[in-house]
Amino acid sequence: MNIRNRLTLLFFVLVAVILLMASLLIYVFSADYREDEFYNRLQSKANNTAKLLIDVDEVDIDLLRKIEKDNPVSLPDERIIVYDFHNETLFSTDEDSTIHVDTDLLNRIRLEENVRYRQGEYEVLGFLFKGRYDRFVVVAAAIDIYGFNKLRNLRVILLIVFSISIIVVSVSGWVFAGNALKPISKVVRQVDEISITSLNLRVDEGNGKDEIAQLAHTFNSMLKRLETSFIIQKNFIANASHELRTPLTAITGQLEVALLNSRSNEDYEKTLRSVLDDIKNLNALSNRLLLLAQTSDGEKKGSVALLRIDELLWQTREELIKRDPAYHIRIDLDENLDDETKLTIEGDEQLIKTVLSNVMENGCKYSEDHTLEIQVNYADTWLCLIFKDHGIGIPEKDLENIFQPFYRAGNTQHIKGHGIGLSVVKGIVSLYNGTVDINSSVGQGTTLTICFPFRQNN
Ligand code: ADP
């Protein structure tokens, strides 16, 4: 059952129960009131008759019968019987003995003084009438034709009101539920229209205040994140193929030129060396791409070992300087780092070395003096490595995207690079719950800080 039907049913049941209870109460109170009022009228009429008979000397039985016969204040089908203390009938308008009165009843009336009961359609009342010298039992009965008619009318009215109300409530409940759910149906319809090719579409957020608007807003935020990651992925593929194509085109070009004419061994060797360089570059690039793919989903953690960060720094420094002797790298350890456990982190040696080498190479590569200072600090629960250079810096507008794959700052056209290194760094450091921060200003230099969390079992 859908929500609209369920709401309508709930509404229907609630109102039906309330109406039913209200109708029942009205009916029961009315029936009660009718009965009380009728017995009171019957008693006062019978009392008057008994008074005339017993207390007024001038009125005898015959005269009273005459009076009673056409009495306009008599109740419908009224019967009055008066018994003396011998249980003998003193006076009776019940000529055909419709009302059955026996000695038990008379004794009960004498005992309880007032007895009410029903005999078929008749409502019968028995009470004790105290005369001047004696006590009499008066039994009066009548049919409350008007009262019952009124009650029947009330029943019909209540039934009609109940039925009409239920129909109105069902229809209005259905409309109301439909209206209340309209925004949700709208959201569902709009969401239905969004496909992978139309991730730029958004759901209408309506008044922006109610729960549906919040739902739409949350959904829109999710769409935005999806769209961004979809664009990043699309760009990633385009950028990756572009980066791979460039060296491949260079290799093809060089080989084609070499094959155009026959050449000297020296020329062939030169071409082969250049091609080898390009292939090495290509290899490094594809390795980085693979690493980026593996680290970006947070799954590859490599083998976890205890690593001395200072040793890794020195090793990486050596390797870099061997590759490019123009690089100057200074490593400065905080004097608080007297304890070697404070310099130990948990991680995969190759991955951590990749981080250090990417960052160290950047520092040297993007500075004219190819000089980088590294400070190792131990703060609170973090072991932080601060890489500081006085190079070209990164323009402010590029800083927020600098960790995106293939993103390169505008001022680096003349320096070789693919824009993957920093995203690999970020991916690997995040694997070990570390943080990467970058501060830079153009012409002044760049400071990149990497912090690894304190090892729990230190
Ligand atoms: P690559 O160096 O191969 O271009 P990276 O991902 O390592 O790729 O760096 C991305 C970009 O960040 C670089 O292109 C450069 O614009 C900027 N960058 C990174 N480190 C530095 C630095 N130390 N000084 C200036 N710019 C830097």
GROMACS .gro file of C-alpha atoms and ligand atoms in nm:
model
  485
    1MET     CA    1   0.000   0.000   0.000
    2ASN     CA    2   0.148   0.338  -0.093
    3ILE     CA    3   0.187   0.622   0.157
    4ARG     CA    4  -0.107   0.816   0.013
    5ASN     CA    5  -0.347   0.524   0.063
    6ARG     CA    6  -0.206   0.454   0.406
    7LEU     CA    7  -0.249   0.818   0.517
    8THR     CA    8  -0.605   0.827   0.381
    9LEU     CA    9  -0.693   0.504   0.561
   10LEU     CA   10  -0.542   0.631   0.885
   11PHE     CA   11  -0.733   0.957   0.858
   12PHE     CA   12  -1.052   0.764   0.777
   13VAL     CA   13  -1.018   0.526   1.072
   14LEU     CA   14  -0.935   0.807   1.315
   15VAL     CA   15  -1.227   1.026   1.216
   16ALA     CA   16  -1.464   0.724   1.197
   17VAL     CA   17  -1.376   0.618   1.552
   18ILE     CA   18  -1.414   0.973   1.688
   19LEU     CA   19  -1.747   1.025   1.508
   20LEU     CA   20  -1.878   0.686   1.616
   21MET     CA   21  -1.795   0.754   1.979
   22ALA     CA   22  -1.948   1.102   1.965
   23SER     CA   23  -2.267   0.965   1.800
   24LEU     CA   24  -2.296   0.685   2.054
   25LEU     CA   25  -2.259   0.928   2.346
   26ILE     CA   26  -2.519   1.166   2.199
   27TYR     CA   27  -2.760   0.876   2.148
   28VAL     CA   28  -2.708   0.722   2.494
   29PHE     CA   29  -2.750   1.057   2.674
   30SER     CA   30  -3.060   1.142   2.470
   31ALA     CA   31  -3.216   0.801   2.541
   32ASP     CA   32  -3.140   0.846   2.910
   33TYR     CA   33  -3.288   1.193   2.916
   34ARG     CA   34  -3.604   1.076   2.733
   35GLU     CA   35  -3.659   0.794   2.982
   36ASP     CA   36  -3.613   1.020   3.286
   37GLU     CA   37  -3.835   1.288   3.147
   38PHE     CA   38  -4.109   1.038   3.055
   39TYR     CA   39  -4.110   0.871   3.396
   40ASN     CA   40  -4.123   1.215   3.563
   41ARG     CA   41  -4.422   1.314   3.353
   42LEU     CA   42  -4.587   0.979   3.422
   43GLN     CA   43  -4.528   1.013   3.795
   44SER     CA   44  -4.659   1.367   3.814
   45LYS     CA   45  -4.969   1.270   3.614
   46ALA     CA   46  -5.036   0.957   3.824
   47ASN     CA   47  -4.969   1.154   4.141
   48ASN     CA   48  -5.229   1.414   4.043
   49THR     CA   49  -5.483   1.144   3.966
   50ALA     CA   50  -5.418   0.970   4.299
   51LYS     CA   51  -5.441   1.302   4.483
   52LEU     CA   52  -5.780   1.379   4.323
   53LEU     CA   53  -5.904   1.032   4.415
   54ILE     CA   54  -5.776   1.013   4.769
   55ASP     CA   55  -5.740   1.365   4.900
   56VAL     CA   56  -6.034   1.543   4.734
   57ASP     CA   57  -6.355   1.426   4.893
   58GLU     CA   58  -6.578   1.568   4.620
   59VAL     CA   59  -6.417   1.347   4.356
   60ASP     CA   60  -6.536   0.986   4.356
   61ILE     CA   61  -6.430   0.698   4.130
   62ASP     CA   62  -6.694   0.759   3.864
   63LEU     CA   63  -6.620   1.127   3.838
   64LEU     CA   64  -6.248   1.058   3.821
   65ARG     CA   65  -6.296   0.802   3.545
   66LYS     CA   66  -6.496   1.062   3.351
   67ILE     CA   67  -6.226   1.321   3.406
   68GLU     CA   68  -5.955   1.079   3.302
   69LYS     CA   69  -6.136   0.962   2.991
   70ASP     CA   70  -6.098   1.281   2.791
   71ASN     CA   71  -5.814   1.434   2.984
   72PRO     CA   72  -5.601   1.621   2.728
   73VAL     CA   73  -5.295   1.601   2.952
   74SER     CA   74  -5.305   1.220   2.957
   75LEU     CA   75  -5.003   1.046   2.813
   76PRO     CA   76  -5.045   0.818   2.510
   77ASP     CA   77  -5.223   0.494   2.600
   78GLU     CA   78  -5.202   0.590   2.962
   79ARG     CA   79  -5.312   0.346   3.234
   80ILE     CA   80  -5.336   0.430   3.602
   81ILE     CA   81  -5.426   0.177   3.874
   82VAL     CA   82  -5.455   0.261   4.242
   83TYR     CA   83  -5.440  -0.018   4.504
   84ASP     CA   84  -5.541   0.011   4.869
   85PHE     CA   85  -5.350  -0.153   5.157
   86HIS     CA   86  -5.541  -0.485   5.095
   87ASN     CA   87  -5.404  -0.487   4.745
   88GLU     CA   88  -5.758  -0.429   4.622
   89THR     CA   89  -5.796  -0.215   4.312
   90LEU     CA   90  -5.944   0.117   4.416
   91PHE     CA   91  -5.933   0.279   4.079
   92SER     CA   92  -5.816   0.168   3.733
   93THR     CA   93  -5.814   0.309   3.381
   94ASP     CA   94  -5.663  -0.019   3.261
   95GLU     CA   95  -5.993  -0.169   3.153
   96ASP     CA   96  -5.850  -0.450   2.944
   97SER     CA   97  -5.591  -0.541   3.214
   98THR     CA   98  -5.295  -0.483   2.987
   99ILE     CA   99  -5.061  -0.414   3.273
  100HIS     CA  100  -4.981  -0.724   3.477
  101VAL     CA  101  -4.956  -0.643   3.842
  102ASP     CA  102  -4.915  -0.916   4.104
  103THR     CA  103  -4.875  -0.919   4.482
  104ASP     CA  104  -4.496  -0.951   4.456
  105LEU     CA  105  -4.477  -0.631   4.255
  106LEU     CA  106  -4.706  -0.447   4.495
  107ASN     CA  107  -4.497  -0.563   4.793
  108ARG     CA  108  -4.180  -0.455   4.613
  109ILE     CA  109  -4.329  -0.109   4.549
  110ARG     CA  110  -4.421  -0.081   4.916
  111LEU     CA  111  -4.065  -0.175   5.006
  112GLU     CA  112  -3.873   0.036   4.756
  113GLU     CA  113  -4.132   0.315   4.723
  114ASN     CA  114  -4.048   0.368   4.354
  115VAL     CA  115  -4.017   0.098   4.089
  116ARG     CA  116  -3.963   0.143   3.717
  117TYR     CA  117  -3.973  -0.131   3.454
  118ARG     CA  118  -4.083  -0.205   3.102
  119GLN     CA  119  -4.360  -0.428   2.982
  120GLY     CA  120  -4.349  -0.454   2.606
  121GLU     CA  121  -4.395  -0.105   2.466
  122TYR     CA  122  -4.521   0.025   2.798
  123GLU     CA  123  -4.303   0.195   3.051
  124VAL     CA  124  -4.446   0.113   3.392
  125LEU     CA  125  -4.398   0.311   3.711
  126GLY     CA  126  -4.506   0.200   4.058
  127PHE     CA  127  -4.487   0.429   4.359
  128LEU     CA  128  -4.622   0.463   4.708
  129PHE     CA  129  -4.879   0.736   4.760
  130LYS     CA  130  -4.927   0.848   5.120
  131GLY     CA  131  -5.282   0.964   5.185
  132ARG     CA  132  -5.416   1.132   5.494
  133TYR     CA  133  -5.498   0.803   5.667
  134ASP     CA  134  -5.348   0.538   5.452
  135ARG     CA  135  -5.077   0.436   5.207
  136PHE     CA  136  -5.173   0.345   4.853
  137VAL     CA  137  -4.981   0.190   4.566
  138VAL     CA  138  -5.013   0.364   4.234
  139VAL     CA  139  -4.913   0.184   3.915
  140ALA     CA  140  -4.898   0.400   3.603
  141ALA     CA  141  -4.801   0.301   3.250
  142ALA     CA  142  -4.794   0.465   2.910
  143ILE     CA  143  -4.622   0.443   2.575
  144ASP     CA  144  -4.376   0.723   2.498
  145ILE     CA  145  -4.467   0.741   2.131
  146TYR     CA  146  -4.322   1.091   2.081
  147GLY     CA  147  -4.005   1.019   2.275
  148PHE     CA  148  -3.932   0.702   2.080
  149ASN     CA  149  -4.012   0.880   1.753
  150LYS     CA  150  -3.765   1.150   1.847
  151LEU     CA  151  -3.503   0.888   1.932
  152ARG     CA  152  -3.565   0.711   1.599
  153ASN     CA  153  -3.522   1.046   1.423
  154LEU     CA  154  -3.202   1.112   1.613
  155ARG     CA  155  -3.070   0.769   1.508
  156VAL     CA  156  -3.140   0.843   1.142
  157ILE     CA  157  -2.984   1.189   1.166
  158LEU     CA  158  -2.672   1.052   1.337
  159LEU     CA  159  -2.642   0.778   1.076
  160ILE     CA  160  -2.674   1.026   0.789
  161VAL     CA  161  -2.425   1.268   0.950
  162PHE     CA  162  -2.185   0.979   1.012
  163SER     CA  163  -2.209   0.852   0.652
  164ILE     CA  164  -2.174   1.196   0.495
  165SER     CA  165  -1.883   1.284   0.724
  166ILE     CA  166  -1.706   0.959   0.642
  167ILE     CA  167  -1.742   1.020   0.268
  168VAL     CA  168  -1.624   1.381   0.303
  169VAL     CA  169  -1.334   1.274   0.527
  170SER     CA  170  -1.228   0.998   0.285
  171VAL     CA  171  -1.230   1.231  -0.016
  172SER     CA  172  -1.065   1.520   0.169
  173GLY     CA  173  -0.811   1.280   0.326
  174TRP     CA  174  -0.723   1.147  -0.019
  175VAL     CA  175  -0.683   1.501  -0.156
  176PHE     CA  176  -0.496   1.617   0.153
  177ALA     CA  177  -0.254   1.321   0.145
  178GLY     CA  178  -0.202   1.380  -0.227
  179ASN     CA  179  -0.124   1.747  -0.165
  180ALA     CA  180   0.107   1.668   0.125
  181LEU     CA  181   0.296   1.415  -0.082
  182LYS     CA  182   0.301   1.622  -0.400
  183PRO     CA  183   0.647   1.768  -0.330
  184ILE     CA  184   0.784   1.417  -0.275
  185SER     CA  185   0.630   1.293  -0.600
  186LYS     CA  186   0.783   1.599  -0.769
  187VAL     CA  187   1.125   1.516  -0.626
  188VAL     CA  188   1.085   1.152  -0.737
  189ARG     CA  189   0.993   1.265  -1.091
  190GLN     CA  190   1.286   1.506  -1.107
  191VAL     CA  191   1.528   1.245  -0.971
  192ASP     CA  192   1.400   1.001  -1.234
  193GLU     CA  193   1.507   1.243  -1.506
  194ILE     CA  194   1.866   1.259  -1.382
  195SER     CA  195   2.094   1.017  -1.561
  196ILE     CA  196   2.469   0.982  -1.595
  197THR     CA  197   2.462   1.222  -1.890
  198SER     CA  198   2.262   1.486  -1.706
  199LEU     CA  199   2.433   1.503  -1.367
  200ASN     CA  200   2.422   1.882  -1.396
  201LEU     CA  201   2.043   1.879  -1.334
  202ARG     CA  202   1.923   1.964  -0.984
  203VAL     CA  203   1.610   1.892  -0.784
  204ASP     CA  204   1.382   2.187  -0.702
  205GLU     CA  205   1.439   2.279  -0.334
  206GLY     CA  206   1.099   2.450  -0.297
  207ASN     CA  207   1.073   2.689  -0.003
  208GLY     CA  208   1.408   2.569   0.131
  209LYS     CA  209   1.267   2.528   0.484
  210ASP     CA  210   1.064   2.210   0.526
  211GLU     CA  211   1.182   1.847   0.545
  212ILE     CA  212   1.123   1.788   0.174
  213ALA     CA  213   1.337   2.090   0.093
  214GLN     CA  214   1.607   1.948   0.321
  215LEU     CA  215   1.582   1.614   0.142
  216ALA     CA  216   1.609   1.788  -0.195
  217HIS     CA  217   1.903   1.992  -0.067
  218THR     CA  218   2.083   1.681   0.059
  219PHE     CA  219   2.016   1.511  -0.270
  220ASN     CA  220   2.149   1.812  -0.462
  221SER     CA  221   2.465   1.813  -0.250
  222MET     CA  222   2.513   1.445  -0.328
  223LEU     CA  223   2.458   1.516  -0.698
  224LYS     CA  224   2.715   1.792  -0.684
  225ARG     CA  225   2.972   1.557  -0.530
  226LEU     CA  226   2.888   1.291  -0.787
  227GLU     CA  227   2.915   1.540  -1.071
  228THR     CA  228   3.249   1.666  -0.944
  229SER     CA  229   3.392   1.318  -0.908
  230PHE     CA  230   3.251   1.223  -1.247
  231ILE     CA  231   3.417   1.526  -1.407
  232ILE     CA  232   3.743   1.449  -1.225
  233GLN     CA  233   3.729   1.093  -1.352
  234LYS     CA  234   3.653   1.205  -1.705
  235ASN     CA  235   3.934   1.458  -1.695
  236PHE     CA  236   4.163   1.201  -1.543
  237ILE     CA  237   4.118   0.965  -1.838
  238ALA     CA  238   4.157   1.249  -2.089
  239ASN     CA  239   4.468   1.381  -1.910
  240ALA     CA  240   4.621   1.037  -1.865
  241SER     CA  241   4.585   0.954  -2.234
  242HIS     CA  242   4.725   1.292  -2.324
  243GLU     CA  243   5.028   1.245  -2.098
  244LEU     CA  244   5.089   0.896  -2.236
  245ARG     CA  245   5.045   1.005  -2.596
  246THR     CA  246   5.305   1.283  -2.579
  247PRO     CA  247   5.610   1.057  -2.522
  248LEU     CA  248   5.467   0.795  -2.758
  249THR     CA  249   5.435   1.056  -3.035
  250ALA     CA  250   5.791   1.169  -2.964
  251ILE     CA  251   5.919   0.810  -2.985
  252THR     CA  252   5.729   0.745  -3.309
  253GLY     CA  253   5.863   1.070  -3.458
  254GLN     CA  254   6.221   0.993  -3.368
  255LEU     CA  255   6.204   0.638  -3.505
  256GLU     CA  256   6.037   0.753  -3.829
  257VAL     CA  257   6.302   1.021  -3.885
  258ALA     CA  258   6.578   0.768  -3.813
  259LEU     CA  259   6.432   0.526  -4.067
  260LEU     CA  260   6.399   0.783  -4.347
  261ASN     CA  261   6.765   0.752  -4.451
  262SER     CA  262   7.048   0.524  -4.358
  263ARG     CA  263   7.255   0.682  -4.082
  264SER     CA  264   7.579   0.643  -3.902
  265ASN     CA  265   7.608   0.420  -3.597
  266GLU     CA  266   7.652   0.731  -3.385
  267ASP     CA  267   7.323   0.878  -3.508
  268TYR     CA  268   7.142   0.551  -3.441
  269GLU     CA  269   7.292   0.536  -3.095
  270LYS     CA  270   7.182   0.895  -3.027
  271THR     CA  271   6.829   0.819  -3.142
  272LEU     CA  272   6.816   0.501  -2.938
  273ARG     CA  273   6.933   0.684  -2.624
  274SER     CA  274   6.672   0.952  -2.674
  275VAL     CA  275   6.404   0.689  -2.731
  276LEU     CA  276   6.523   0.505  -2.419
  277ASP     CA  277   6.489   0.828  -2.219
  278ASP     CA  278   6.135   0.872  -2.344
  279ILE     CA  279   6.050   0.512  -2.264
  280LYS     CA  280   6.193   0.548  -1.912
  281ASN     CA  281   5.981   0.859  -1.873
  282LEU     CA  282   5.680   0.673  -1.998
  283ASN     CA  283   5.751   0.391  -1.759
  284ALA     CA  284   5.782   0.630  -1.465
  285LEU     CA  285   5.461   0.799  -1.567
  286SER     CA  286   5.266   0.474  -1.593
  287ASN     CA  287   5.406   0.363  -1.256
  288ARG     CA  288   5.286   0.685  -1.097
  289LEU     CA  289   4.947   0.650  -1.260
  290LEU     CA  290   4.917   0.298  -1.126
  291LEU     CA  291   5.020   0.417  -0.781
  292LEU     CA  292   4.767   0.698  -0.796
  293ALA     CA  293   4.490   0.456  -0.890
  294GLN     CA  294   4.589   0.220  -0.609
  295THR     CA  295   4.619   0.484  -0.338
  296SER     CA  296   4.322   0.701  -0.430
  297ASP     CA  297   4.065   0.436  -0.330
  298GLY     CA  298   4.235   0.399   0.009
  299GLU     CA  299   4.287   0.025  -0.033
  300LYS     CA  300   4.655  -0.027  -0.105
  301LYS     CA  301   4.847   0.004   0.219
  302GLY     CA  302   5.142  -0.207   0.116
  303SER     CA  303   5.338  -0.399   0.372
  304VAL     CA  304   5.337  -0.225   0.707
  305ALA     CA  305   5.677  -0.201   0.876
  306LEU     CA  306   5.843   0.022   1.133
  307LEU     CA  307   6.039   0.286   0.943
  308ARG     CA  308   6.293   0.540   1.067
  309ILE     CA  309   6.189   0.859   0.892
  310ASP     CA  310   6.537   1.017   0.922
  311GLU     CA  311   6.696   0.719   0.748
  312LEU     CA  312   6.441   0.733   0.466
  313LEU     CA  313   6.505   1.107   0.427
  314TRP     CA  314   6.878   1.057   0.397
  315GLN     CA  315   6.841   0.766   0.154
  316THR     CA  316   6.602   0.959  -0.071
  317ARG     CA  317   6.829   1.262  -0.058
  318GLU     CA  318   7.123   1.048  -0.175
  319GLU     CA  319   6.924   0.901  -0.462
  320LEU     CA  320   6.801   1.242  -0.578
  321ILE     CA  321   7.143   1.403  -0.563
  322LYS     CA  322   7.288   1.107  -0.753
  323ARG     CA  323   7.030   1.169  -1.025
  324ASP     CA  324   7.083   1.544  -1.031
  325PRO     CA  325   7.396   1.671  -0.856
  326ALA     CA  326   7.266   2.029  -0.879
  327TYR     CA  327   7.021   1.958  -0.599
  328HIS     CA  328   7.103   2.080  -0.245
  329ILE     CA  329   6.901   1.927   0.030
  330ARG     CA  330   6.951   2.006   0.399
  331ILE     CA  331   6.796   1.792   0.666
  332ASP     CA  332   6.745   1.939   1.011
  333LEU     CA  333   6.623   1.724   1.300
  334ASP     CA  334   6.448   1.884   1.598
  335GLU     CA  335   6.662   1.852   1.911
  336ASN     CA  336   6.367   1.706   2.100
  337LEU     CA  337   6.393   1.406   1.874
  338ASP     CA  338   6.648   1.241   2.096
  339ASP     CA  339   6.454   0.921   2.118
  340GLU     CA  340   6.463   0.709   1.803
  341THR     CA  341   6.111   0.576   1.865
  342LYS     CA  342   5.984   0.928   1.808
  343LEU     CA  343   6.128   0.911   1.456
  344THR     CA  344   5.963   0.582   1.380
  345ILE     CA  345   5.647   0.557   1.176
  346GLU     CA  346   5.446   0.263   1.049
  347GLY     CA  347   5.414   0.224   0.674
  348ASP     CA  348   5.532   0.073   0.351
  349GLU     CA  349   5.892   0.169   0.276
  350GLN     CA  350   5.843   0.211  -0.098
  351LEU     CA  351   5.530   0.422  -0.059
  352ILE     CA  352   5.683   0.653   0.204
  353LYS     CA  353   5.994   0.690  -0.009
  354THR     CA  354   5.775   0.784  -0.307
  355VAL     CA  355   5.618   1.059  -0.093
  356LEU     CA  356   5.954   1.194   0.019
  357SER     CA  357   6.109   1.178  -0.325
  358ASN     CA  358   5.811   1.354  -0.494
  359VAL     CA  359   5.811   1.637  -0.245
  360MET     CA  360   6.189   1.673  -0.231
  361GLU     CA  361   6.217   1.671  -0.609
  362ASN     CA  362   5.947   1.939  -0.640
  363GLY     CA  363   6.126   2.161  -0.388
  364CYS     CA  364   6.450   2.143  -0.587
  365LYS     CA  365   6.289   2.140  -0.931
  366TYR     CA  366   6.083   2.454  -0.879
  367SER     CA  367   6.365   2.665  -0.725
  368GLU     CA  368   6.633   2.837  -0.920
  369ASP     CA  369   6.890   2.755  -0.653
  370HIS     CA  370   6.764   2.391  -0.643
  371THR     CA  371   6.785   2.410  -0.267
  372LEU     CA  372   6.550   2.257  -0.016
  373GLU     CA  373   6.546   2.260   0.364
  374ILE     CA  374   6.379   1.984   0.555
  375GLN     CA  375   6.285   2.015   0.921
  376VAL     CA  376   6.170   1.719   1.121
  377ASN     CA  377   5.953   1.814   1.421
  378TYR     CA  378   5.781   1.621   1.689
  379ALA     CA  379   5.467   1.797   1.808
  380ASP     CA  380   5.206   1.664   2.041
  381THR     CA  381   5.084   1.346   1.875
  382TRP     CA  382   5.231   1.419   1.533
  383LEU     CA  383   5.564   1.368   1.361
  384CYS     CA  384   5.587   1.648   1.106
  385LEU     CA  385   5.819   1.694   0.808
  386ILE     CA  386   5.847   2.051   0.679
  387PHE     CA  387   5.986   2.097   0.326
  388LYS     CA  388   6.082   2.457   0.259
  389ASP     CA  389   6.218   2.605  -0.062
  390HIS     CA  390   6.270   2.958  -0.195
  391GLY     CA  391   6.152   2.881  -0.545
  392ILE     CA  392   5.894   3.012  -0.788
  393GLY     CA  393   5.600   2.948  -0.553
  394ILE     CA  394   5.244   2.864  -0.648
  395PRO     CA  395   4.991   3.131  -0.754
  396GLU     CA  396   4.706   3.164  -0.502
  397LYS     CA  397   4.437   3.069  -0.751
  398ASP     CA  398   4.611   2.737  -0.821
  399LEU     CA  399   4.664   2.641  -0.457
  400GLU     CA  400   4.319   2.492  -0.398
  401ASN     CA  401   4.350   2.254  -0.693
  402ILE     CA  402   4.716   2.169  -0.658
  403PHE     CA  403   4.643   1.819  -0.522
  404GLN     CA  404   4.413   1.730  -0.815
  405PRO     CA  405   4.565   1.477  -1.057
  406PHE     CA  406   4.730   1.643  -1.362
  407TYR     CA  407   4.685   1.990  -1.220
  408ARG     CA  408   4.987   2.211  -1.274
  409ALA     CA  409   5.023   2.573  -1.169
  410GLY     CA  410   5.023   2.839  -1.440
  411ASN     CA  411   5.386   2.939  -1.378
  412THR     CA  412   5.546   2.601  -1.453
  413GLN     CA  413   5.521   2.570  -1.832
  414HIS     CA  414   5.898   2.582  -1.870
  415ILE     CA  415   5.956   2.304  -1.613
  416LYS     CA  416   5.891   1.939  -1.697
  417GLY     CA  417   5.623   1.753  -1.503
  418HIS     CA  418   5.296   1.568  -1.529
  419GLY     CA  419   5.103   1.704  -1.230
  420ILE     CA  420   5.062   1.364  -1.065
  421GLY     CA  421   5.324   1.376  -0.789
  422LEU     CA  422   5.129   1.577  -0.529
  423SER     CA  423   4.807   1.377  -0.575
  424VAL     CA  424   5.010   1.059  -0.521
  425VAL     CA  425   5.162   1.218  -0.207
  426LYS     CA  426   4.819   1.311  -0.073
  427GLY     CA  427   4.681   0.964  -0.150
  428ILE     CA  428   4.967   0.783   0.026
  429VAL     CA  429   4.976   1.012   0.332
  430SER     CA  430   4.599   0.973   0.373
  431LEU     CA  431   4.646   0.596   0.373
  432TYR     CA  432   4.836   0.635   0.699
  433ASN     CA  433   4.592   0.892   0.840
  434GLY     CA  434   4.843   1.170   0.790
  435THR     CA  435   4.789   1.527   0.668
  436VAL     CA  436   4.944   1.737   0.392
  437ASP     CA  437   4.939   2.120   0.398
  438ILE     CA  438   5.086   2.358   0.150
  439ASN     CA  439   5.171   2.725   0.189
  440SER     CA  440   5.314   2.920  -0.095
  441SER     CA  441   5.356   3.264  -0.243
  442VAL     CA  442   5.481   3.342  -0.589
  443GLY     CA  443   5.849   3.438  -0.601
  444GLN     CA  444   5.899   3.368  -0.229
  445GLY     CA  445   5.883   2.993  -0.210
  446THR     CA  446   5.679   2.704  -0.091
  447THR     CA  447   5.642   2.524   0.241
  448LEU     CA  448   5.486   2.183   0.238
  449THR     CA  449   5.413   2.011   0.568
  450ILE     CA  450   5.344   1.642   0.603
  451CYS     CA  451   5.240   1.507   0.942
  452PHE     CA  452   5.208   1.144   1.043
  453PRO     CA  453   5.013   1.050   1.353
  454PHE     CA  454   5.196   0.947   1.665
  455ARG     CA  455   5.248   0.571   1.676
  456GLN     CA  456   5.018   0.432   1.946
  457ASN     CA  457   5.259   0.176   2.087
  458ASN     CA  458   5.554   0.415   2.112
  459ADP     P1  459   5.468   1.792  -1.136
  459ADP     O1  460   5.572   1.848  -1.047
  459ADP     O2  461   5.507   1.672  -1.206
  459ADP     O3  462   5.406   1.894  -1.225
  459ADP     P2  463   5.321   1.759  -0.890
  459ADP     O4  464   5.192   1.695  -0.866
  459ADP     O5  465   5.437   1.712  -0.810
  459ADP     O6  466   5.347   1.746  -1.044
  459ADP     O7  467   5.299   1.910  -0.863
  459ADP     C1  468   5.185   1.974  -0.913
  459ADP     C2  469   5.209   2.119  -0.933
  459ADP     O8  470   5.228   2.182  -0.807
  459ADP     C3  471   5.334   2.149  -1.008
  459ADP     O9  472   5.311   2.146  -1.147
  459ADP     C4  473   5.368   2.288  -0.961
  459ADP    O10  474   5.290   2.382  -1.033
  459ADP     C5  475   5.320   2.291  -0.819
  459ADP     N1  476   5.427   2.267  -0.721
  459ADP     C6  477   5.447   2.158  -0.648
  459ADP     N2  478   5.548   2.173  -0.564
  459ADP     C7  479   5.596   2.298  -0.585
  459ADP     C8  480   5.702   2.375  -0.528
  459ADP     N3  481   5.782   2.327  -0.433
  459ADP     N4  482   5.720   2.502  -0.575
  459ADP     C9  483   5.640   2.552  -0.668
  459ADP     N5  484   5.538   2.483  -0.727
  459ADP    C10  485   5.518   2.359  -0.686
   0.00000   0.00000   0.00000
